[in-house]
mmCIF file of C-alpha atoms (C1' of nucleotides) in Angstrom:
data_model
loop_
_atom_site.group_PDB
_atom_site.id
_atom_site.type_symbol
_atom_site.label_atom_id
_atom_site.label_comp_id
_atom_site.label_asym_id
_atom_site.label_seq_id
_atom_site.Cartn_x
_atom_site.Cartn_y
_atom_site.Cartn_z
ATOM 1 C CA UNK P 29 22.171 133.184 -79.291
ATOM 2 C CA UNK P 30 19.903 132.953 -75.477
ATOM 3 C CA UNK P 31 17.387 131.386 -74.161
ATOM 4 C CA UNK P 32 15.054 133.788 -74.797
ATOM 5 C CA UNK P 33 15.369 133.512 -79.016
ATOM 6 C CA UNK P 34 16.134 129.632 -78.098
ATOM 7 C CA UNK P 35 12.483 129.993 -76.360
ATOM 8 C CA UNK P 36 11.252 132.333 -79.874
ATOM 9 C CA UNK P 37 12.314 129.749 -81.766
ATOM 10 C CA UNK P 38 11.190 126.576 -80.755
ATOM 11 C CA UNK P 39 8.223 127.771 -78.993
ATOM 12 C CA UNK P 40 8.860 125.979 -75.507
ATOM 13 C CA UNK P 41 9.228 128.809 -72.964
ATOM 14 C CA UNK P 42 12.416 128.990 -71.125
ATOM 15 C CA UNK P 43 11.507 127.887 -68.276
ATOM 16 C CA UNK P 44 11.061 124.536 -70.100
ATOM 17 C CA UNK P 45 14.526 124.947 -71.910
ATOM 18 C CA UNK P 46 15.330 125.152 -68.713
ATOM 19 C CA UNK P 47 13.713 122.125 -67.032
ATOM 20 C CA UNK P 48 14.585 120.305 -70.407
ATOM 21 C CA UNK P 49 18.016 120.211 -69.625
ATOM 22 C CA UNK P 50 17.405 119.299 -65.823
ATOM 23 C CA UNK P 51 15.692 116.719 -66.514
ATOM 24 C CA UNK P 52 19.006 115.997 -68.799
ATOM 25 C CA UNK P 53 16.905 115.673 -72.266
ATOM 26 C CA UNK P 54 19.433 117.964 -74.320
ATOM 27 C CA UNK P 55 22.909 117.839 -74.823
ATOM 28 C CA UNK P 56 24.662 119.558 -72.574
ATOM 29 C CA UNK P 57 24.434 123.541 -73.769
ATOM 30 C CA UNK P 58 27.696 125.507 -73.837
ATOM 31 C CA UNK P 59 27.681 129.019 -71.109
ATOM 32 C CA UNK P 60 28.954 131.994 -71.325
ATOM 33 C CA UNK P 61 31.661 133.882 -68.817
ATOM 34 C CA UNK P 62 28.320 134.994 -67.110
ATOM 35 C CA UNK P 63 27.487 131.699 -66.858
ATOM 36 C CA UNK P 64 24.299 132.000 -69.026
ATOM 37 C CA UNK P 65 23.318 129.620 -71.764
ATOM 38 C CA UNK P 66 24.894 130.244 -75.214
ATOM 39 C CA UNK P 67 21.682 128.254 -77.935
ATOM 40 C CA UNK P 68 23.357 126.888 -81.375
ATOM 41 C CA UNK P 69 21.693 125.709 -84.670
ATOM 42 C CA UNK P 70 21.546 121.736 -83.743
ATOM 43 C CA UNK P 71 20.282 122.821 -80.091
ATOM 44 C CA UNK P 72 16.950 124.458 -81.792
ATOM 45 C CA UNK P 73 16.435 121.629 -83.735
ATOM 46 C CA UNK P 74 16.896 120.001 -81.199
ATOM 47 C CA UNK P 75 14.591 121.897 -79.036
ATOM 48 C CA UNK P 76 11.634 121.990 -82.139
ATOM 49 C CA UNK P 77 11.882 118.131 -81.858
ATOM 50 C CA UNK P 78 10.725 118.028 -77.850
ATOM 51 C CA UNK P 79 8.061 120.384 -78.417
ATOM 52 C CA UNK P 80 6.217 117.981 -81.339
ATOM 53 C CA UNK P 81 7.034 115.190 -79.704
ATOM 54 C CA UNK P 82 5.148 116.854 -75.996
ATOM 55 C CA UNK P 83 2.655 119.019 -78.105
ATOM 56 C CA UNK P 84 1.216 115.475 -79.907
ATOM 57 C CA UNK P 85 1.795 113.884 -76.084
ATOM 58 C CA UNK P 86 4.199 111.808 -75.900
ATOM 59 C CA UNK P 87 4.834 111.648 -72.017
ATOM 60 C CA UNK P 88 8.285 112.822 -70.879
ATOM 61 C CA UNK P 89 9.943 108.925 -69.990
ATOM 62 C CA UNK P 90 9.649 108.360 -73.704
ATOM 63 C CA UNK P 91 11.036 111.322 -74.869
ATOM 64 C CA UNK P 92 13.708 110.982 -71.933
ATOM 65 C CA UNK P 93 13.947 107.415 -74.367
ATOM 66 C CA UNK P 94 14.593 109.565 -77.622
ATOM 67 C CA UNK P 95 17.173 111.341 -76.218
ATOM 68 C CA UNK P 96 19.295 109.253 -73.967
ATOM 69 C CA UNK P 97 19.272 107.161 -77.546
ATOM 70 C CA UNK P 98 19.452 110.388 -79.899
ATOM 71 C CA UNK P 99 22.221 111.082 -78.181
ATOM 72 C CA UNK P 100 23.967 107.965 -76.433
ATOM 73 C CA UNK P 101 27.819 107.633 -77.494
ATOM 74 C CA UNK P 102 27.165 105.235 -80.536
ATOM 75 C CA UNK P 103 24.298 106.889 -81.642
ATOM 76 C CA UNK P 104 24.764 107.276 -85.102
ATOM 77 C CA UNK P 105 24.733 102.785 -84.433
ATOM 78 C CA UNK P 106 21.612 100.653 -86.030
ATOM 79 C CA UNK P 107 20.242 99.836 -83.150
ATOM 80 C CA UNK P 108 20.420 103.175 -81.788
ATOM 81 C CA UNK P 109 18.398 104.484 -84.243
ATOM 82 C CA UNK P 110 16.052 101.545 -84.904
ATOM 83 C CA UNK P 111 15.590 101.953 -80.884
ATOM 84 C CA UNK P 112 14.718 105.649 -81.322
ATOM 85 C CA UNK P 113 12.417 104.708 -85.011
ATOM 86 C CA UNK P 114 10.377 102.573 -82.734
ATOM 87 C CA UNK P 115 9.817 105.404 -79.867
ATOM 88 C CA UNK P 116 8.436 107.069 -82.540
ATOM 89 C CA UNK P 117 6.246 104.280 -84.922
ATOM 90 C CA UNK P 118 4.426 103.710 -81.820
ATOM 91 C CA UNK P 119 3.694 107.090 -81.376
ATOM 92 C CA UNK P 120 2.400 108.162 -84.559
ATOM 93 C CA UNK P 121 0.095 104.968 -83.656
ATOM 94 C CA UNK P 122 -0.918 106.601 -80.696
ATOM 95 C CA UNK P 123 -1.789 109.934 -82.523
ATOM 96 C CA UNK P 124 -3.845 108.238 -84.997
ATOM 97 C CA UNK P 125 -6.128 107.513 -82.187
ATOM 98 C CA UNK P 126 -5.940 110.785 -80.413
ATOM 99 C CA UNK P 127 -6.691 112.201 -83.954
ATOM 100 C CA UNK P 128 -9.695 109.660 -84.682
ATOM 101 C CA UNK P 129 -11.022 110.956 -80.548
ATOM 102 C CA UNK P 130 -11.007 114.558 -81.743
ATOM 103 C CA UNK P 131 -13.193 114.012 -84.929
ATOM 104 C CA UNK P 132 -15.335 111.773 -82.740
ATOM 105 C CA UNK P 133 -15.878 114.591 -79.772
ATOM 106 C CA UNK P 134 -16.043 117.811 -82.811
ATOM 107 C CA UNK P 135 -18.841 115.961 -84.384
ATOM 108 C CA UNK P 136 -20.266 115.441 -80.527
ATOM 109 C CA UNK P 137 -19.599 119.563 -80.261
ATOM 110 C CA UNK P 138 -20.759 120.779 -83.009
ATOM 111 C CA UNK P 139 -23.992 118.640 -82.670
ATOM 112 C CA UNK P 140 -25.034 120.346 -79.191
ATOM 113 C CA UNK P 141 -24.010 124.098 -81.146
ATOM 114 C CA UNK P 142 -26.029 122.813 -83.321
ATOM 115 C CA UNK P 143 -28.938 122.472 -81.091
ATOM 116 C CA UNK P 144 -28.390 125.366 -79.022
ATOM 117 C CA UNK P 145 -28.478 127.354 -81.528
ATOM 118 C CA UNK P 146 -31.883 126.566 -83.694
ATOM 119 C CA UNK P 147 -33.113 126.134 -79.579
ATOM 120 C CA UNK P 148 -32.489 129.860 -78.770
ATOM 121 C CA UNK P 149 -32.988 130.905 -83.052
ATOM 122 C CA UNK P 150 -36.770 129.709 -81.427
ATOM 123 C CA UNK P 151 -36.847 131.448 -78.305
ATOM 124 C CA UNK P 152 -36.311 134.221 -80.465
ATOM 125 C CA UNK P 153 -37.926 133.615 -84.219
ATOM 126 C CA UNK C 27 -27.451 102.376 -61.644
ATOM 127 C CA UNK C 28 -23.709 102.895 -58.952
ATOM 128 C CA UNK C 29 -20.671 104.396 -59.306
ATOM 129 C CA UNK C 30 -19.051 101.565 -61.440
ATOM 130 C CA UNK C 31 -21.118 101.217 -63.752
ATOM 131 C CA UNK C 32 -21.770 105.719 -63.903
ATOM 132 C CA UNK C 33 -18.121 104.779 -64.867
ATOM 133 C CA UNK C 34 -17.946 102.192 -67.819
ATOM 134 C CA UNK C 35 -20.776 104.220 -69.229
ATOM 135 C CA UNK C 36 -19.159 107.650 -69.030
ATOM 136 C CA UNK C 37 -15.412 106.935 -69.991
ATOM 137 C CA UNK C 38 -14.620 108.965 -66.764
ATOM 138 C CA UNK C 39 -12.830 106.802 -63.535
ATOM 139 C CA UNK C 40 -14.908 106.595 -60.413
ATOM 140 C CA UNK C 41 -11.780 108.383 -58.367
ATOM 141 C CA UNK C 42 -12.660 111.014 -61.500
ATOM 142 C CA UNK C 43 -16.448 110.857 -61.001
ATOM 143 C CA UNK C 44 -16.353 111.668 -56.934
ATOM 144 C CA UNK C 45 -13.968 114.782 -58.269
ATOM 145 C CA UNK C 46 -16.212 116.262 -60.580
ATOM 146 C CA UNK C 47 -18.921 116.055 -57.649
ATOM 147 C CA UNK C 48 -16.798 117.329 -55.120
ATOM 148 C CA UNK C 49 -15.839 120.176 -57.378
ATOM 149 C CA UNK C 50 -19.296 121.421 -58.079
ATOM 150 C CA UNK C 51 -19.668 120.101 -61.499
ATOM 151 C CA UNK C 52 -22.512 117.565 -61.344
ATOM 152 C CA UNK C 53 -26.299 118.116 -59.901
ATOM 153 C CA UNK C 54 -26.356 116.724 -56.727
ATOM 154 C CA UNK C 55 -26.375 112.644 -57.458
ATOM 155 C CA UNK C 56 -28.641 110.337 -55.256
ATOM 156 C CA UNK C 57 -27.946 107.975 -52.472
ATOM 157 C CA UNK C 58 -28.528 104.974 -50.915
ATOM 158 C CA UNK C 59 -29.083 103.998 -47.625
ATOM 159 C CA UNK C 60 -25.917 102.806 -48.074
ATOM 160 C CA UNK C 61 -24.859 106.213 -48.518
ATOM 161 C CA UNK C 62 -23.785 104.947 -52.262
ATOM 162 C CA UNK C 63 -24.372 107.057 -55.404
ATOM 163 C CA UNK C 64 -26.897 105.700 -57.435
ATOM 164 C CA UNK C 65 -26.638 107.327 -61.076
ATOM 165 C CA UNK C 66 -29.754 107.688 -63.383
ATOM 166 C CA UNK C 67 -29.132 108.014 -67.097
ATOM 167 C CA UNK C 68 -29.465 112.100 -67.534
ATOM 168 C CA UNK C 69 -26.477 111.799 -64.722
ATOM 169 C CA UNK C 70 -24.554 109.572 -66.975
ATOM 170 C CA UNK C 71 -25.684 112.139 -69.761
ATOM 171 C CA UNK C 72 -24.438 115.350 -68.266
ATOM 172 C CA UNK C 73 -21.370 112.412 -67.317
ATOM 173 C CA UNK C 74 -20.605 111.573 -70.868
ATOM 174 C CA UNK C 75 -21.570 115.719 -71.990
ATOM 175 C CA UNK C 76 -17.913 116.884 -69.515
ATOM 176 C CA UNK C 77 -15.828 113.793 -70.779
ATOM 177 C CA UNK C 78 -16.172 114.908 -74.234
ATOM 178 C CA UNK C 79 -15.666 118.626 -73.414
ATOM 179 C CA UNK C 80 -12.660 117.280 -70.903
ATOM 180 C CA UNK C 81 -11.597 115.101 -73.831
ATOM 181 C CA UNK C 82 -10.948 118.251 -76.790
ATOM 182 C CA UNK C 83 -9.503 119.964 -73.468
ATOM 183 C CA UNK C 84 -11.917 122.653 -72.678
ATOM 184 C CA UNK C 85 -9.932 124.107 -69.008
ATOM 185 C CA UNK C 86 -11.831 123.359 -65.991
ATOM 186 C CA UNK C 87 -12.849 125.775 -65.102
ATOM 187 C CA UNK C 88 -14.833 126.673 -68.037
ATOM 188 C CA UNK C 89 -16.467 123.283 -67.592
ATOM 189 C CA UNK C 90 -17.597 124.279 -64.736
ATOM 190 C CA UNK C 91 -18.839 127.952 -65.709
ATOM 191 C CA UNK C 92 -20.753 125.573 -67.845
ATOM 192 C CA UNK C 93 -21.533 123.492 -65.549
ATOM 193 C CA UNK C 94 -23.030 126.101 -63.198
ATOM 194 C CA UNK C 95 -24.961 127.333 -66.275
ATOM 195 C CA UNK C 96 -26.660 123.971 -66.833
ATOM 196 C CA UNK C 97 -28.298 123.848 -63.689
ATOM 197 C CA UNK C 98 -28.581 127.096 -62.841
ATOM 198 C CA UNK C 99 -32.224 127.238 -61.353
ATOM 199 C CA UNK C 100 -33.050 129.939 -63.681
ATOM 200 C CA UNK C 101 -31.188 127.316 -66.836
ATOM 201 C CA UNK C 102 -33.938 127.056 -69.231
ATOM 202 C CA UNK C 103 -34.304 130.883 -69.886
ATOM 203 C CA UNK C 104 -32.134 132.556 -73.468
ATOM 204 C CA UNK C 105 -29.733 134.159 -71.130
ATOM 205 C CA UNK C 106 -28.147 131.531 -69.876
ATOM 206 C CA UNK C 107 -28.378 129.214 -72.773
ATOM 207 C CA UNK C 108 -27.050 131.725 -74.648
ATOM 208 C CA UNK C 109 -24.194 131.712 -72.583
ATOM 209 C CA UNK C 110 -23.349 127.424 -72.473
ATOM 210 C CA UNK C 111 -23.464 128.446 -76.628
ATOM 211 C CA UNK C 112 -21.009 130.582 -76.228
ATOM 212 C CA UNK C 113 -18.473 128.377 -74.261
ATOM 213 C CA UNK C 114 -19.482 125.855 -76.940
ATOM 214 C CA UNK C 115 -18.745 127.683 -80.011
ATOM 215 C CA UNK C 116 -15.244 128.953 -78.081
ATOM 216 C CA UNK C 117 -14.462 125.859 -77.763
ATOM 217 C CA UNK C 118 -15.155 124.709 -80.957
ATOM 218 C CA UNK C 119 -12.265 127.664 -82.342
ATOM 219 C CA UNK C 120 -9.917 125.776 -79.503
ATOM 220 C CA UNK C 121 -10.567 122.524 -80.652
ATOM 221 C CA UNK C 122 -9.889 123.411 -83.993
ATOM 222 C CA UNK C 123 -7.152 124.829 -83.845
ATOM 223 C CA UNK C 124 -5.724 122.456 -81.947
ATOM 224 C CA UNK C 125 -7.338 119.823 -84.835
ATOM 225 C CA UNK C 126 -4.709 121.634 -86.944
ATOM 226 C CA UNK C 127 -1.520 121.490 -84.868
ATOM 227 C CA UNK C 128 -1.738 117.739 -83.769
ATOM 228 C CA UNK C 129 -2.194 117.243 -88.446
ATOM 229 C CA UNK C 130 0.546 119.531 -89.093
ATOM 230 C CA UNK C 131 3.329 117.934 -86.049
ATOM 231 C CA UNK C 132 1.903 114.662 -87.979
ATOM 232 C CA UNK C 133 3.705 115.347 -90.989
ATOM 233 C CA UNK C 134 6.598 116.476 -88.743
ATOM 234 C CA UNK C 135 6.785 113.197 -87.209
ATOM 235 C CA UNK C 136 6.111 111.170 -90.473
ATOM 236 C CA UNK C 137 8.551 112.828 -92.581
ATOM 237 C CA UNK C 138 11.264 111.887 -89.340
ATOM 238 C CA UNK C 139 10.299 108.415 -89.272
ATOM 239 C CA UNK C 140 10.741 108.342 -92.604
ATOM 240 C CA UNK C 141 13.686 109.300 -92.505
ATOM 241 C CA UNK C 142 14.380 106.895 -89.546
ATOM 242 C CA UNK C 143 13.328 103.816 -92.100
ATOM 243 C CA UNK C 144 15.671 104.970 -95.528
ATOM 244 C CA UNK C 145 18.650 105.327 -93.526
ATOM 245 C CA UNK C 146 18.044 101.828 -91.578
ATOM 246 C CA UNK C 147 17.373 99.975 -94.596
ATOM 247 C CA UNK C 148 20.847 101.767 -96.175
ATOM 248 C CA UNK C 149 22.557 100.253 -93.388
ATOM 249 C CA UNK C 150 20.727 96.698 -93.717
ATOM 250 C CA UNK C 151 20.479 96.710 -97.733
ATOM 251 C "C1'" DG W 5 27.265 155.383 -58.767
ATOM 252 C "C1'" DC W 6 22.145 153.393 -59.030
ATOM 253 C "C1'" DT W 7 19.475 151.197 -61.782
ATOM 254 C "C1'" DT W 8 17.494 148.318 -65.338
ATOM 255 C "C1'" DG W 9 17.584 144.372 -67.831
ATOM 256 C "C1'" DA W 10 18.184 140.162 -69.426
ATOM 257 C "C1'" DC W 11 19.582 136.158 -67.016
ATOM 258 C "C1'" DC W 12 20.588 132.718 -63.010
ATOM 259 C "C1'" DT W 13 19.387 129.039 -58.960
ATOM 260 C "C1'" DA W 14 16.403 126.439 -55.493
ATOM 261 C "C1'" DG W 15 12.225 125.733 -54.764
ATOM 262 C "C1'" DA W 16 7.066 126.387 -54.108
ATOM 263 C "C1'" DG W 17 2.049 126.095 -56.658
ATOM 264 C "C1'" DT W 18 -0.676 124.577 -59.946
ATOM 265 C "C1'" DG W 19 -4.502 121.630 -63.330
ATOM 266 C "C1'" DA W 20 -6.758 117.991 -63.208
ATOM 267 C "C1'" DC W 21 -6.235 113.614 -61.978
ATOM 268 C "C1'" DT W 22 -4.764 108.945 -59.893
ATOM 269 C "C1'" DC W 23 -3.994 106.257 -56.170
ATOM 270 C "C1'" DC W 24 -3.905 105.105 -51.109
ATOM 271 C "C1'" DA W 25 -4.753 103.978 -46.282
ATOM 272 C "C1'" DA W 26 -8.766 103.152 -43.391
ATOM 273 C "C1'" DT W 27 -13.846 102.302 -42.256
ATOM 274 C "C1'" DA W 28 -17.652 100.093 -43.843
ATOM 275 C "C1'" DG W 29 -21.760 97.115 -45.212
ATOM 276 C "C1'" DG W 30 -23.446 92.715 -47.709
ATOM 277 C "C1'" DC W 31 -23.444 88.109 -49.512
ATOM 278 C "C1'" DT W 32 -20.904 83.679 -50.074
ATOM 279 C "C1'" DA W 33 -19.300 79.613 -48.019
ATOM 280 C "C1'" DC W 34 -17.382 76.898 -43.874
ATOM 281 C "C1'" DG A 1 -22.189 82.949 -36.999
ATOM 282 C "C1'" DT A 2 -18.326 83.936 -38.513
ATOM 283 C "C1'" DA A 3 -14.308 84.937 -41.914
ATOM 284 C "C1'" DG A 4 -13.439 86.324 -46.315
ATOM 285 C "C1'" DC A 5 -14.294 89.188 -50.037
ATOM 286 C "C1'" DC A 6 -16.170 92.900 -52.812
ATOM 287 C "C1'" DT A 7 -17.719 96.880 -53.246
ATOM 288 C "C1'" DA A 8 -17.799 101.234 -52.639
ATOM 289 C "C1'" DT A 9 -17.029 105.427 -48.676
ATOM 290 C "C1'" DT A 10 -13.771 108.841 -46.398
ATOM 291 C "C1'" DG A 11 -9.914 112.536 -46.350
ATOM 292 C "C1'" DG A 12 -5.539 113.378 -47.670
ATOM 293 C "C1'" DA A 13 -1.312 112.303 -50.338
ATOM 294 C "C1'" DG A 14 1.530 112.128 -54.846
ATOM 295 C "C1'" DT A 15 2.038 112.681 -59.734
ATOM 296 C "C1'" DC A 16 2.620 114.747 -64.536
ATOM 297 C "C1'" DA A 17 4.846 117.976 -66.937
ATOM 298 C "C1'" DC A 18 5.296 122.214 -66.168
ATOM 299 C "C1'" DT A 19 4.604 127.326 -63.720
ATOM 300 C "C1'" DC A 20 5.669 130.730 -60.697
ATOM 301 C "C1'" DT A 21 8.320 133.248 -57.128
ATOM 302 C "C1'" DA A 22 12.066 134.625 -54.910
ATOM 303 C "C1'" DG A 23 16.505 135.965 -54.059
ATOM 304 C "C1'" DG A 24 20.551 136.688 -56.507
ATOM 305 C "C1'" DT A 25 24.795 138.076 -60.665
ATOM 306 C "C1'" DC A 26 26.513 141.275 -63.838
ATOM 307 C "C1'" DA A 27 27.369 144.336 -67.668
ATOM 308 C "C1'" DA A 28 25.393 148.074 -70.486
ATOM 309 C "C1'" DG A 29 22.588 152.824 -70.407
ATOM 310 C "C1'" DC A 30 22.175 157.528 -67.264
#
DNA sequence: GCTTGACCTAGAGTGACTCCAATAGGCTAC
DNA sequence: GTAGCCTATTGGAGTCACTCTAGGTCAAGC
């Protein structure tokens, strides 16, 4: 499939996909006779993984490390897999913190909204 | 209090506070004889509110709108308060989406971690 | 044969900070 | 009283992660 469909399936924009390729975060993408990128199912899986890591706020440098390890010649060696696991575990902790933070802010926001609502009701009542 | 303490209390860096002031998101901050900013309790409350809105991802343009309304001459008019309430409500919806998204990504991440863990256990076992 | 449309590239622009260099006033230590 | 240090000040450059623009190729449709 071409970049348009790859974008739709992965949730990344075409620009972002090109940017990730340039940054070395993708296994080399095949090209057709015209020079257009041709994506296969594995590519889409990989793009989707990157999208999820980024959506949850993993910094690009860490995503790059993850990509390097996943595309290393010995990528199936226990050592490389342990490296990727460590990155994911570290990220899971960050994500949990972020979720707690958002939850706290949500309470703050709900509280503010409550204040505005009652004050406006009083005005109109 | 000075910018150092304002930063510690609000959770914003000194640079960010200066940046917000320059961008017109703060009521004019008093200065002492040396030209240093002097913050009072209201300033800190306001900074904290901004911090929370930004932490939850409200774009600066919306925060600016919120600030404009809060510092408008008729800021206590029902009209202005309704404007701010609308901004907060819109943002609450965005935040709820974001939380759902993070939750979905968390499952993805936990699943991946599970796969890596079992594969490494097998290797070592 | 000409337009349209999906793609290509390099490079500039954006949002929201974040860091840096140069400057200045005030406190303590000699 | 002056040297060093601390906390500020400013304008402007740098960073991250895209996002957009300009200009170009090529196959297909009218």
